[in-house]
XYZ file of C-alpha atoms in Angstrom:
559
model
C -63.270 43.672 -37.757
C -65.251 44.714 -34.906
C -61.962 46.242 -33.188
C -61.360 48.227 -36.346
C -65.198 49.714 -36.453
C -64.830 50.618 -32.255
C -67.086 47.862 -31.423
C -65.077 46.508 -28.079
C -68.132 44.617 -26.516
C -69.050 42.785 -29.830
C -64.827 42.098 -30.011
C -64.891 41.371 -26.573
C -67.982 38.617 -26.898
C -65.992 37.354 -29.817
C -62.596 36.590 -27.746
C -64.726 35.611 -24.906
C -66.268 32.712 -27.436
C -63.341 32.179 -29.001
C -61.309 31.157 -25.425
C -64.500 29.263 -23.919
C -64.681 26.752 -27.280
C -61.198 26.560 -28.018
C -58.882 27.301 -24.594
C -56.031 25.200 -25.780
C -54.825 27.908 -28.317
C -52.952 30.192 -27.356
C -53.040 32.647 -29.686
C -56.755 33.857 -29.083
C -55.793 34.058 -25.513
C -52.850 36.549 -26.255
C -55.008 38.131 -28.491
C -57.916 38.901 -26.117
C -54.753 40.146 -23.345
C -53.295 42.420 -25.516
C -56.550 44.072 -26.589
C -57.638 45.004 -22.873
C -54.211 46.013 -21.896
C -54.509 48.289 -24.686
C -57.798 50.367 -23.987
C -55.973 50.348 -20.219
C -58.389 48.097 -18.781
C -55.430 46.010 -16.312
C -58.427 44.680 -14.092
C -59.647 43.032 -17.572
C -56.482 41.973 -18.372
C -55.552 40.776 -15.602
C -58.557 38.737 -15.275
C -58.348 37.335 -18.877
C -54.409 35.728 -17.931
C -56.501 34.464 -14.454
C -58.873 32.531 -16.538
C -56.398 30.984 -18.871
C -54.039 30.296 -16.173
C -56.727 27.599 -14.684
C -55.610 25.451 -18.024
C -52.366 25.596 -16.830
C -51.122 26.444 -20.112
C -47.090 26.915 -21.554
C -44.052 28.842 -19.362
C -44.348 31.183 -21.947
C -47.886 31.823 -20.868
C -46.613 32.247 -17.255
C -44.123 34.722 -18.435
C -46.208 36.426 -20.340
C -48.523 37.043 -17.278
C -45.732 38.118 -15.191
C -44.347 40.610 -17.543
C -47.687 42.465 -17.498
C -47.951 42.684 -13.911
C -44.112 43.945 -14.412
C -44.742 46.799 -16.648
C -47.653 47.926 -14.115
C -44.871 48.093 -11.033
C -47.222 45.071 -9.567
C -44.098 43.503 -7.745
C -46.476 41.342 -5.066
C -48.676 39.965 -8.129
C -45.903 38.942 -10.039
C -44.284 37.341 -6.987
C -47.766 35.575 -6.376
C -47.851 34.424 -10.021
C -43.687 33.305 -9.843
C -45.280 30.800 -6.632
C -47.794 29.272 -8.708
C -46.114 29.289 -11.567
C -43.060 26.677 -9.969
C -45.704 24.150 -8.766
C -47.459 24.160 -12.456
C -43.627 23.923 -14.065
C -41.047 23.213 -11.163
C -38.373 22.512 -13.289
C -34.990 23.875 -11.666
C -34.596 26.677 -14.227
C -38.138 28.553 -13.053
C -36.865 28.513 -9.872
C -33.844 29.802 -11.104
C -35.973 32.902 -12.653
C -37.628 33.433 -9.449
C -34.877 34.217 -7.700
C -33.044 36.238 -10.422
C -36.567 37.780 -10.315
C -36.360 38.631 -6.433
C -32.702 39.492 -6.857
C -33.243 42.561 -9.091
C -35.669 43.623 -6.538
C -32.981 43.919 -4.103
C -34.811 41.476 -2.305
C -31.922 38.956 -1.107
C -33.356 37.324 1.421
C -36.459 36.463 -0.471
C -34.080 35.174 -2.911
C -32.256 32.826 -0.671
C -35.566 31.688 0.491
C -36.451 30.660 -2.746
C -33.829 28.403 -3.340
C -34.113 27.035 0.202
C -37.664 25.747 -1.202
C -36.512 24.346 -4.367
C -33.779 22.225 -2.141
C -37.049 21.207 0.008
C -38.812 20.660 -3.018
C -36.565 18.690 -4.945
C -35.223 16.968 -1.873
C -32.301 13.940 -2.819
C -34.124 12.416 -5.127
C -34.506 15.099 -7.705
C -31.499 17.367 -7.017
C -30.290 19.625 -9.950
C -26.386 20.889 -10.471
C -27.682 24.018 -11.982
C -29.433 24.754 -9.142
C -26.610 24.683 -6.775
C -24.468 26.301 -8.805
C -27.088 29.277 -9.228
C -27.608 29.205 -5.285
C -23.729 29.090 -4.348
C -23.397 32.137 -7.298
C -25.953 34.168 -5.612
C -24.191 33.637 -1.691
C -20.551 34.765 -3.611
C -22.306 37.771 -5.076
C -23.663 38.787 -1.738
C -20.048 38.347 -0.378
C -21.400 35.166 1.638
C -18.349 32.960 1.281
C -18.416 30.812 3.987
C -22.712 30.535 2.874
C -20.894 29.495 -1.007
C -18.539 27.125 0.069
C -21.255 25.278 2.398
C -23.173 25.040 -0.433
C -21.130 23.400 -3.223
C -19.500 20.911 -0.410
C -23.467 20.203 0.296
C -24.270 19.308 -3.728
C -21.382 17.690 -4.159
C -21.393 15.182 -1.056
C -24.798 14.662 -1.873
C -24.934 13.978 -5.666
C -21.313 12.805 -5.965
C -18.346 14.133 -7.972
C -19.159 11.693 -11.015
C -22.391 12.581 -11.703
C -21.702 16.489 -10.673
C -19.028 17.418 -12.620
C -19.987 21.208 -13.525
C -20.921 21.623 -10.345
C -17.374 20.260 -9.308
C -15.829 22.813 -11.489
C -17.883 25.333 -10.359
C -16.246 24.659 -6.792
C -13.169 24.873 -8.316
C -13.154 28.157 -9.621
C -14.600 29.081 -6.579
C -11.892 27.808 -4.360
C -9.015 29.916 -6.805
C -10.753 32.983 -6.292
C -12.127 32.730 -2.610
C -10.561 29.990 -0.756
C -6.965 29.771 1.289
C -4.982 27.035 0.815
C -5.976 24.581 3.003
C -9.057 24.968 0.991
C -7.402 24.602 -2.619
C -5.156 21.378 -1.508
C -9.183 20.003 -0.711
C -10.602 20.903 -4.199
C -7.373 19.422 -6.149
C -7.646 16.502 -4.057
C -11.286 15.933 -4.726
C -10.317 16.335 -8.065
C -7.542 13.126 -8.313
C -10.268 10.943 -6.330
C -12.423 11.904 -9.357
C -10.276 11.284 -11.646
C -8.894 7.804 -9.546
C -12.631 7.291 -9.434
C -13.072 7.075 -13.232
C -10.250 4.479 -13.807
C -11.543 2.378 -11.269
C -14.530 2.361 -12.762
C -13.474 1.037 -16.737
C -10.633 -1.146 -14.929
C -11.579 -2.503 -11.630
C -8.754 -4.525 -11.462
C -6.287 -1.628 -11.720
C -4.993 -2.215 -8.459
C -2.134 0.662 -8.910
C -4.730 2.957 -9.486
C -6.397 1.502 -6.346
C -2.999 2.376 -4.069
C -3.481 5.967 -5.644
C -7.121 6.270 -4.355
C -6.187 4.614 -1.017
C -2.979 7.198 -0.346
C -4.990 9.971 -0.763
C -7.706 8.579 1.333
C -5.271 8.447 3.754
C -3.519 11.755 3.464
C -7.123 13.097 4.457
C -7.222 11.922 7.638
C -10.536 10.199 7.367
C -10.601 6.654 8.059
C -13.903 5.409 7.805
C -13.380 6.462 4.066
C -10.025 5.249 3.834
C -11.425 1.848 5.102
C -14.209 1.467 2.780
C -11.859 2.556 0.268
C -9.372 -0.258 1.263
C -12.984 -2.574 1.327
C -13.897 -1.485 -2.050
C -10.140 -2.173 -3.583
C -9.916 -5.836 -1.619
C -13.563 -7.122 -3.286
C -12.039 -7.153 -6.860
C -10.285 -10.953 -6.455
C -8.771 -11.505 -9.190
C -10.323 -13.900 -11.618
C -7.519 -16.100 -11.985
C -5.695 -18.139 -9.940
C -2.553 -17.181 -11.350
C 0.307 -15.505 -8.806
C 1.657 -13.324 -10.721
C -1.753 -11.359 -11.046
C -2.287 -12.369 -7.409
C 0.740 -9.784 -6.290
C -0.060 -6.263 -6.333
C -3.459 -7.669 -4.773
C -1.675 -9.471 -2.094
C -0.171 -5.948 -1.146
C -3.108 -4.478 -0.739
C -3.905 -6.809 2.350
C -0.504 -6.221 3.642
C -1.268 -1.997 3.172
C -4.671 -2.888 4.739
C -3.224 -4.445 7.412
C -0.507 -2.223 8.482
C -2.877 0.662 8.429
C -4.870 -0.863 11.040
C -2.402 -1.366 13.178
C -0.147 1.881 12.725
C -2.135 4.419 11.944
C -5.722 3.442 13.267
C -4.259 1.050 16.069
C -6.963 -0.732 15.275
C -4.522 -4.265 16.306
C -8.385 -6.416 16.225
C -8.853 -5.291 12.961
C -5.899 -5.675 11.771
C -5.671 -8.756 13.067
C -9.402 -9.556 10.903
C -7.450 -8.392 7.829
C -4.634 -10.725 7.960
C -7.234 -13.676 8.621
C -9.276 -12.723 5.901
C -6.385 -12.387 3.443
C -5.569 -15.533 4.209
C -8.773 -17.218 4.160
C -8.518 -15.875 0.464
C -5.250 -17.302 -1.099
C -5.408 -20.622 -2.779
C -2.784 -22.527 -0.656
C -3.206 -25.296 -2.710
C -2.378 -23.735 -5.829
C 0.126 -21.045 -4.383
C 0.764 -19.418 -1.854
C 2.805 -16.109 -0.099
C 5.163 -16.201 2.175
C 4.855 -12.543 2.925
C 1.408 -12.346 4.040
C 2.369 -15.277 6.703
C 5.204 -13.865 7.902
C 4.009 -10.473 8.414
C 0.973 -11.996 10.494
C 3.266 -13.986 12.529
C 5.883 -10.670 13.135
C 2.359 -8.728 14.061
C 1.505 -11.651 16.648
C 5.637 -10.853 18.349
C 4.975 -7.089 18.427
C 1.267 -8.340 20.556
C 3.419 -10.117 22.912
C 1.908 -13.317 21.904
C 4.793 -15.697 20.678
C 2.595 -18.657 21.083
C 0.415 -17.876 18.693
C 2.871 -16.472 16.505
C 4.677 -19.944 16.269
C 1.657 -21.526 15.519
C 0.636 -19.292 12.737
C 4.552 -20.204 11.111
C 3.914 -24.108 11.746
C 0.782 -23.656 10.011
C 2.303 -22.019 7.096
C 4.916 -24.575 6.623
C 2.666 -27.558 7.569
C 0.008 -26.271 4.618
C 2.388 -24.749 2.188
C 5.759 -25.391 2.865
C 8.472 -22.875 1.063
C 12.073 -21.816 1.744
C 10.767 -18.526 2.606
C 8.867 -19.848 5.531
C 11.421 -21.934 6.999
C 14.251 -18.831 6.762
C 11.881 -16.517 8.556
C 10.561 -18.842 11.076
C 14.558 -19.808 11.545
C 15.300 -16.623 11.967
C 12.287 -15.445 14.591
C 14.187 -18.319 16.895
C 17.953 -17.441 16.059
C 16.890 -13.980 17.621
C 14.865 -15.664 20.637
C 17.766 -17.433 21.415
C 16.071 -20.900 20.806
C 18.504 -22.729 19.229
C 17.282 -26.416 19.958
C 14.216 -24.901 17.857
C 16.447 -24.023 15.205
C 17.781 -27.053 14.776
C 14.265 -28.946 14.838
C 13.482 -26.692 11.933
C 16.549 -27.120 10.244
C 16.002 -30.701 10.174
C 12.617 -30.416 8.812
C 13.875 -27.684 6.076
C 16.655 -30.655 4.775
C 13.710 -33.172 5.079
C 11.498 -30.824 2.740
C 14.101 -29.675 0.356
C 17.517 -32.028 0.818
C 19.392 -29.726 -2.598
C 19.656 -26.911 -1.059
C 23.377 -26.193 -0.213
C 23.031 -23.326 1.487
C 20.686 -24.566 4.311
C 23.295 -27.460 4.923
C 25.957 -24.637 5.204
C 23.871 -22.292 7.462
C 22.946 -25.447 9.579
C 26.711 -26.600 9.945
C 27.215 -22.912 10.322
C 24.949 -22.728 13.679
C 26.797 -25.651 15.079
C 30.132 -24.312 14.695
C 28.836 -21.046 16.641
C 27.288 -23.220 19.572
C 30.734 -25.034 19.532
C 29.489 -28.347 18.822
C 32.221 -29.318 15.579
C 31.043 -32.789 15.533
C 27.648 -31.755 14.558
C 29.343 -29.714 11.635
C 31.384 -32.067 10.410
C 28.815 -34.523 10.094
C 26.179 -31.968 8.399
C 29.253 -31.889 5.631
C 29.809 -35.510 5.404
C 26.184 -35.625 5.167
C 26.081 -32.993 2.572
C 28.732 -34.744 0.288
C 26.246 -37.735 0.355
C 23.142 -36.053 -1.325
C 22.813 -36.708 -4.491
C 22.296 -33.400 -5.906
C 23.153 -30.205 -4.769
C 22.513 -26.552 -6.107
C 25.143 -24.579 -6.821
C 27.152 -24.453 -4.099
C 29.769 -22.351 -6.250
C 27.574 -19.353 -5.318
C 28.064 -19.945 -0.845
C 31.817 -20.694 -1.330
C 32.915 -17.692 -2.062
C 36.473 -18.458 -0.192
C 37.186 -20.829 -2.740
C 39.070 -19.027 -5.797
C 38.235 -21.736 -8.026
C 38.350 -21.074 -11.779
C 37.024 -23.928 -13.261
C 33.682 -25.357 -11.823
C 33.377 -28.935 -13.160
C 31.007 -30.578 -10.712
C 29.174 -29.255 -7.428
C 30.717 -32.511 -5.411
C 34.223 -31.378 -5.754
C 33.299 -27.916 -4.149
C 31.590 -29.433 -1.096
C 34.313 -31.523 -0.616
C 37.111 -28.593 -0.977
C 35.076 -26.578 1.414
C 34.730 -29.233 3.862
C 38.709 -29.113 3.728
C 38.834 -25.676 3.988
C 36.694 -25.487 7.193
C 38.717 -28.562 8.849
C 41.641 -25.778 8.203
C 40.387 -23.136 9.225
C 39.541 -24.540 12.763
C 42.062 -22.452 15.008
C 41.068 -24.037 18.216
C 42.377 -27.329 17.222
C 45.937 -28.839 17.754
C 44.905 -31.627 14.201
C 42.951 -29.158 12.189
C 45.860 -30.015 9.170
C 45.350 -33.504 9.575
C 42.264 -33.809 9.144
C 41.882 -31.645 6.416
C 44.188 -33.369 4.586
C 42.150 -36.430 5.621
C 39.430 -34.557 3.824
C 41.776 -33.969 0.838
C 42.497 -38.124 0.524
C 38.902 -38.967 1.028
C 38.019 -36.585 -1.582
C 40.814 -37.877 -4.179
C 39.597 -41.393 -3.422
C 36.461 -40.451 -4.026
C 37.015 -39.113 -7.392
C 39.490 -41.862 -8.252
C 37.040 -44.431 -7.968
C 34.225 -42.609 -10.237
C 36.897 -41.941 -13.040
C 35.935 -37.749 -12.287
C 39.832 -37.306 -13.490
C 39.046 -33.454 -14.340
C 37.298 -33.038 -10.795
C 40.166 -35.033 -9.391
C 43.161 -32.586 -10.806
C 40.891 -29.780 -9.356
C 41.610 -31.582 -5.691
C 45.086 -32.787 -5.974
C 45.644 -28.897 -7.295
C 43.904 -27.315 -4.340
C 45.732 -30.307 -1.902
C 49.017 -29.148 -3.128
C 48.671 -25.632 -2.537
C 46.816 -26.227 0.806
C 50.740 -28.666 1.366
C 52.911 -25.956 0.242
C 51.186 -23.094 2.789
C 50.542 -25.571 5.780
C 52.000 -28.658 5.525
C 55.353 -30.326 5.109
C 57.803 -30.990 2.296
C 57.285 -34.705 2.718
C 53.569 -34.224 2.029
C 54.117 -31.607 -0.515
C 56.569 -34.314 -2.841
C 53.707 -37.191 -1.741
C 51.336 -35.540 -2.900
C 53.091 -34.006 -6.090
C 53.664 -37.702 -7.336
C 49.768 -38.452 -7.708
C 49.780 -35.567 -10.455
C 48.921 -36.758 -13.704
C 50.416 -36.111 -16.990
C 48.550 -34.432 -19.880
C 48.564 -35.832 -23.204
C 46.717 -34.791 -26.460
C 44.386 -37.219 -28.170
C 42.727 -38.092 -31.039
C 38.693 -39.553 -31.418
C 36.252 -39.562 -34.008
C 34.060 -36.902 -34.622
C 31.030 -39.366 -34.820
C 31.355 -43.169 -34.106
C 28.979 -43.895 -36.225
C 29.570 -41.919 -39.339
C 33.368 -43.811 -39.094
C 36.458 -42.101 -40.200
C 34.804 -40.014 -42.811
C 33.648 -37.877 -40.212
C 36.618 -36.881 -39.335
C 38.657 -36.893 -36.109
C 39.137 -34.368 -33.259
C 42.123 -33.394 -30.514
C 41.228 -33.148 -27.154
C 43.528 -33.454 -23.495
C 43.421 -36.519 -21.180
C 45.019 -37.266 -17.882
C 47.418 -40.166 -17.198
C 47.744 -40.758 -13.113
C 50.402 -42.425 -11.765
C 48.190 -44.757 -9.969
C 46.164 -45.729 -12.056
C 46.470 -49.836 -13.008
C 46.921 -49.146 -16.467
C 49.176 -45.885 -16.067
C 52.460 -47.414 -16.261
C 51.864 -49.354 -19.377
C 50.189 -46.520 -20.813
C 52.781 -43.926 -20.472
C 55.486 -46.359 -21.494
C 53.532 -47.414 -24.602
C 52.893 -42.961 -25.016
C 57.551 -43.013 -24.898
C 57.976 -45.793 -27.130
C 55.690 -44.720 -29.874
C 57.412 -41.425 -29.534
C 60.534 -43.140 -30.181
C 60.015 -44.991 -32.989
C 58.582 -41.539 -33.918
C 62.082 -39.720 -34.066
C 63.644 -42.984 -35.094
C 61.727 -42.427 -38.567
C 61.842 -39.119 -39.176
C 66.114 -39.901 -38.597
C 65.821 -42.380 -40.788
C 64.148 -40.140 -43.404
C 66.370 -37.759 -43.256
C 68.935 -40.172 -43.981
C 67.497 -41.550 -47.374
C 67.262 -37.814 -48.384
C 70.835 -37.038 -47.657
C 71.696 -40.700 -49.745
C 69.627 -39.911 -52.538
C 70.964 -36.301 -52.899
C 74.556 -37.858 -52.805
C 73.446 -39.953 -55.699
C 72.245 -37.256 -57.943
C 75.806 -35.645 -58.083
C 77.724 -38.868 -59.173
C 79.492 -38.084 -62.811
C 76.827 -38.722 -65.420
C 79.065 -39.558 -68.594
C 81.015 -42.115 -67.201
C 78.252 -43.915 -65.815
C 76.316 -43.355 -69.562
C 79.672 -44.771 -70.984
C 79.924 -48.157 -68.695
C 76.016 -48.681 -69.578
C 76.973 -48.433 -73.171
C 79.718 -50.924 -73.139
C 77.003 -52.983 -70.991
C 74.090 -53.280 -73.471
């Protein structure tokens, strides 16, 4: 009212009241701007926004202030407003305006000074994305690459790729328009290790996802990250004691390890890591035979046997395996200690007396070092075991068809090597010693299919090395094959029904000869019947064509 009717003091004593009771609305204090701006009294004006900027009102309010100075070319006032204005509101977009402000003023370096004070003023605690992003923006717009690049590396290292991720791709638009590729290869690779990074994180156990992070941490070069990557990946034991989940972890170590010692040459460390690892494994429950012989084969390429053997006789004292005993065998083939090798192979029969193939590697040792006596006696010994695993598999010289039982193959390839010494002058004989031990043998534990098997093989061995003599001796112990009959079940009874099945008759056996002669006669008497048989039939069929009448005629005359 008193603005329409010209009265400005009375309007102006009004606002004045009006902002003095009530300073927390906003409205009279826009109000009370706008009318002094509009009679063109700016040192009014301006003094009315200095007033209510003491409450530290809205950013609107701010603005507001700053857009007057604005329209009045008053680029220093505005820029004195802009600094108070962040400390009242620093929130990272009013910085942001500040420097967009300072930028259209074509005043660059005022505007990379402002957002070198937000940085200060946020410090690590409190940094923003949208702040870097805006800084790195303004360096590529002022063609300051190198100023860019610095920039989002900074943010990123700083607040992380996880937490950062616009800022991330930010930096990677950045790199496809601006960087070479040296520079690109970087960015995608930070990218993976996000990615890697967010796996990990939902499955920590992931331990493929774990060698993905680690290769790339090694394709970088770095290796104080590669380590604490490898650190990071080894803490997540699994939580049961199971092997099979226990693998891919186990390789880890073994990665860890190796990288130590190649790439780093680290050999201490490395040496820490295979300690550790096994520090780790629960022997008692399981164990790997990997991780100890890798540690021991690390020890060799040190120069320090000694404590490579003592790592092995560890390993086989606390967790004995057939792993442990090959490899340890095999460190001391190649050293050349053979009286070692034979200690060991002693203790591998001790710990596991079924295995065939470490009686055939022992014997084989001994027949390199020339000492045959030793190998003979590792077979006889070998023949005496009560169970052995499936030799069939070592022998492959034998070309046997049928594989009954796994005695009958020791003892044809403990004929087979008596043969096939060629340095001695009674390597037949005592093969074919071997031969009548083993038919003895079989004879006496009624094993007549297992026995065929070696009078079969003994013959053929006769008829390509021996004599004719032999070859008719031993042709004579061949048994006969008959066909049988037995009960389907014995206790069901005949109703069950009977089945055929083959049986051999020897020739030495006590009961052979009565056996086979009792097998002739019932044959026999067999064709004896069916002759007889067939001589009724022909009788009764002579019978039938005898003239009828007469003989109806003499019964007649009978009755």
């Amino acid at each position: 009212m008193e603005m329409r009717h010209r009265a400005v003091n009375h309007a102006r004593n009004v606002w004045d009241r009006a902002v003095t009771i009530l300073p927390r609305a906003d409205q009279f204090w826009y109000k009370y701007a706008y009318m002094e701006e509009m009679l063109g009294n700016i040192a009014a004006c301006r003094q009315v926004f200095e007033r209510w900027m003491k409450w530290e009102p809205s950013e609107q309010a701010w603005q507001s202030y700053i857009n007057m100075e604005l329209r009045y070319d008053e680029v220093d006032s505005a820029r004195t407003v802009y600094e108070r204005f962040v400390v009242v509101h620093p929130e990272p977009s009013n910085w942001i305006k500040w420097a967009k402000f300072e930028t259209q003023n074509r005043q660059f370096a005022k505007c990379r000074q402002v957002y070198e004070n937000a940085m200060q003023f946020f410090g690590d605690d409190h940094m923003s994305e949208t702040l870097f992003i805006a800084f790195a923006k303004f360096e590529e717009t002022s063609k300051e690459f190198e100023r860019a690049r610095a920039i989002y590396k900074y943010g990123l290292e700083k607040m992380g790729k996880e937490t950062a991720s616009n800022l991330f791709k930010a930096y990677n638009q950045f790199e496809k328009k601006h960087g070479d590729r040296a520079e690109m290869e970087n960015v995608l690779m930070s990218k993976r290790r996000l990615g890697y990074e967010k796996k990990i994180e939902q499955f920590p156990s992931n331990y493929d996802t774990w060698f993905d992070l680690i290769r790339l941490e090694e394709a970088t070069g770095d290796v104080e990250k590669t380590r604490d990557t490898y650190e990071r990946a080894i803490a997540n034991i699994p939580p049961v004691q199971e092997k099979r989940l226990w693998k891919r972890y186990i390789y880890l170590w073994l990665n860890y390890a190796v990288y130590e010692e190649l790439d780093v040459e680290d050999h201490e460390r490395a040496r820490e890591v295979y300690r550790a690892c096994l520090g780790i494994i629960p022997h008692k429950v399981f164990t790997f035979a990997s991780i100890w012989l890798h540690f021991a084969r690390f020890e060799i390429r040190q120069k320090n046997l000694t404590q490579a053997r003592k790592i092995l006789g560890q390993a086989i004292g606390r967790c004995p395996k057939d792993k442990l005993f090959k490899g340890y065998i095999e460190l001391e083939m190649k050293l050349r200690e053979f009286d070692r090798c034979r200690v060991l192979y002693e203790k591998f029969l001790e710990f596991n007396p079924a295995n065939c193939q470490t009686w055939i590697k022992y014997a084989e040792l001994e027949t390199a070092l020339g000492d045959l006596e030793r190998a003979r006696g590792l077979f006889r010994l070998a023949v005496d075991q009560p169970v052995l695993d499936m030799p069939e598999v070592l022998w492959k010289v034998l070309s046997v068809k049928c594989l009954f039982c796994s005695y009958v193959l020791v003892w044809l390839a403990y004929a087979t090597f008596e043969a096939s010494v060629s340095n001695e002058t009674n390597a037949i004989a005592r093969a074919r010693h071997v031969y009548e031990e083993a038919d003895k043998h079989m004879k006496d534990n009624d094993l007549n299919e297992e026995r065929v098997l070696v009078l079969e093989t003994w013959l053929k061995f006769e008829r390509s090395k021996g004599s004719a003599d032999w070859v008719d001796s031993v042709g004579k112990k061949m048994p006969k094959k008959v066909k049988k009959r037995r009960l389907v079940d014995e206790e069901v009874g005949p109703s069950a029904g009977y089945e055929e099945y083959f049986d051999y008759i020897f020739p030495d056996k006590s009961d052979g000869t009565s056996n086979l002669k009792l097998l002739q006669m019932a044959h026999m008497w067999k064709k004896k019947q069916a002759a007889l048989k067939e001589a009724q039939a022909q009788t009764q069929t002579q019978t039938q064509t005898v003239d009828q009448p007469k003989g109806s005629e003499e019964g007649d005359g009978q009755e």
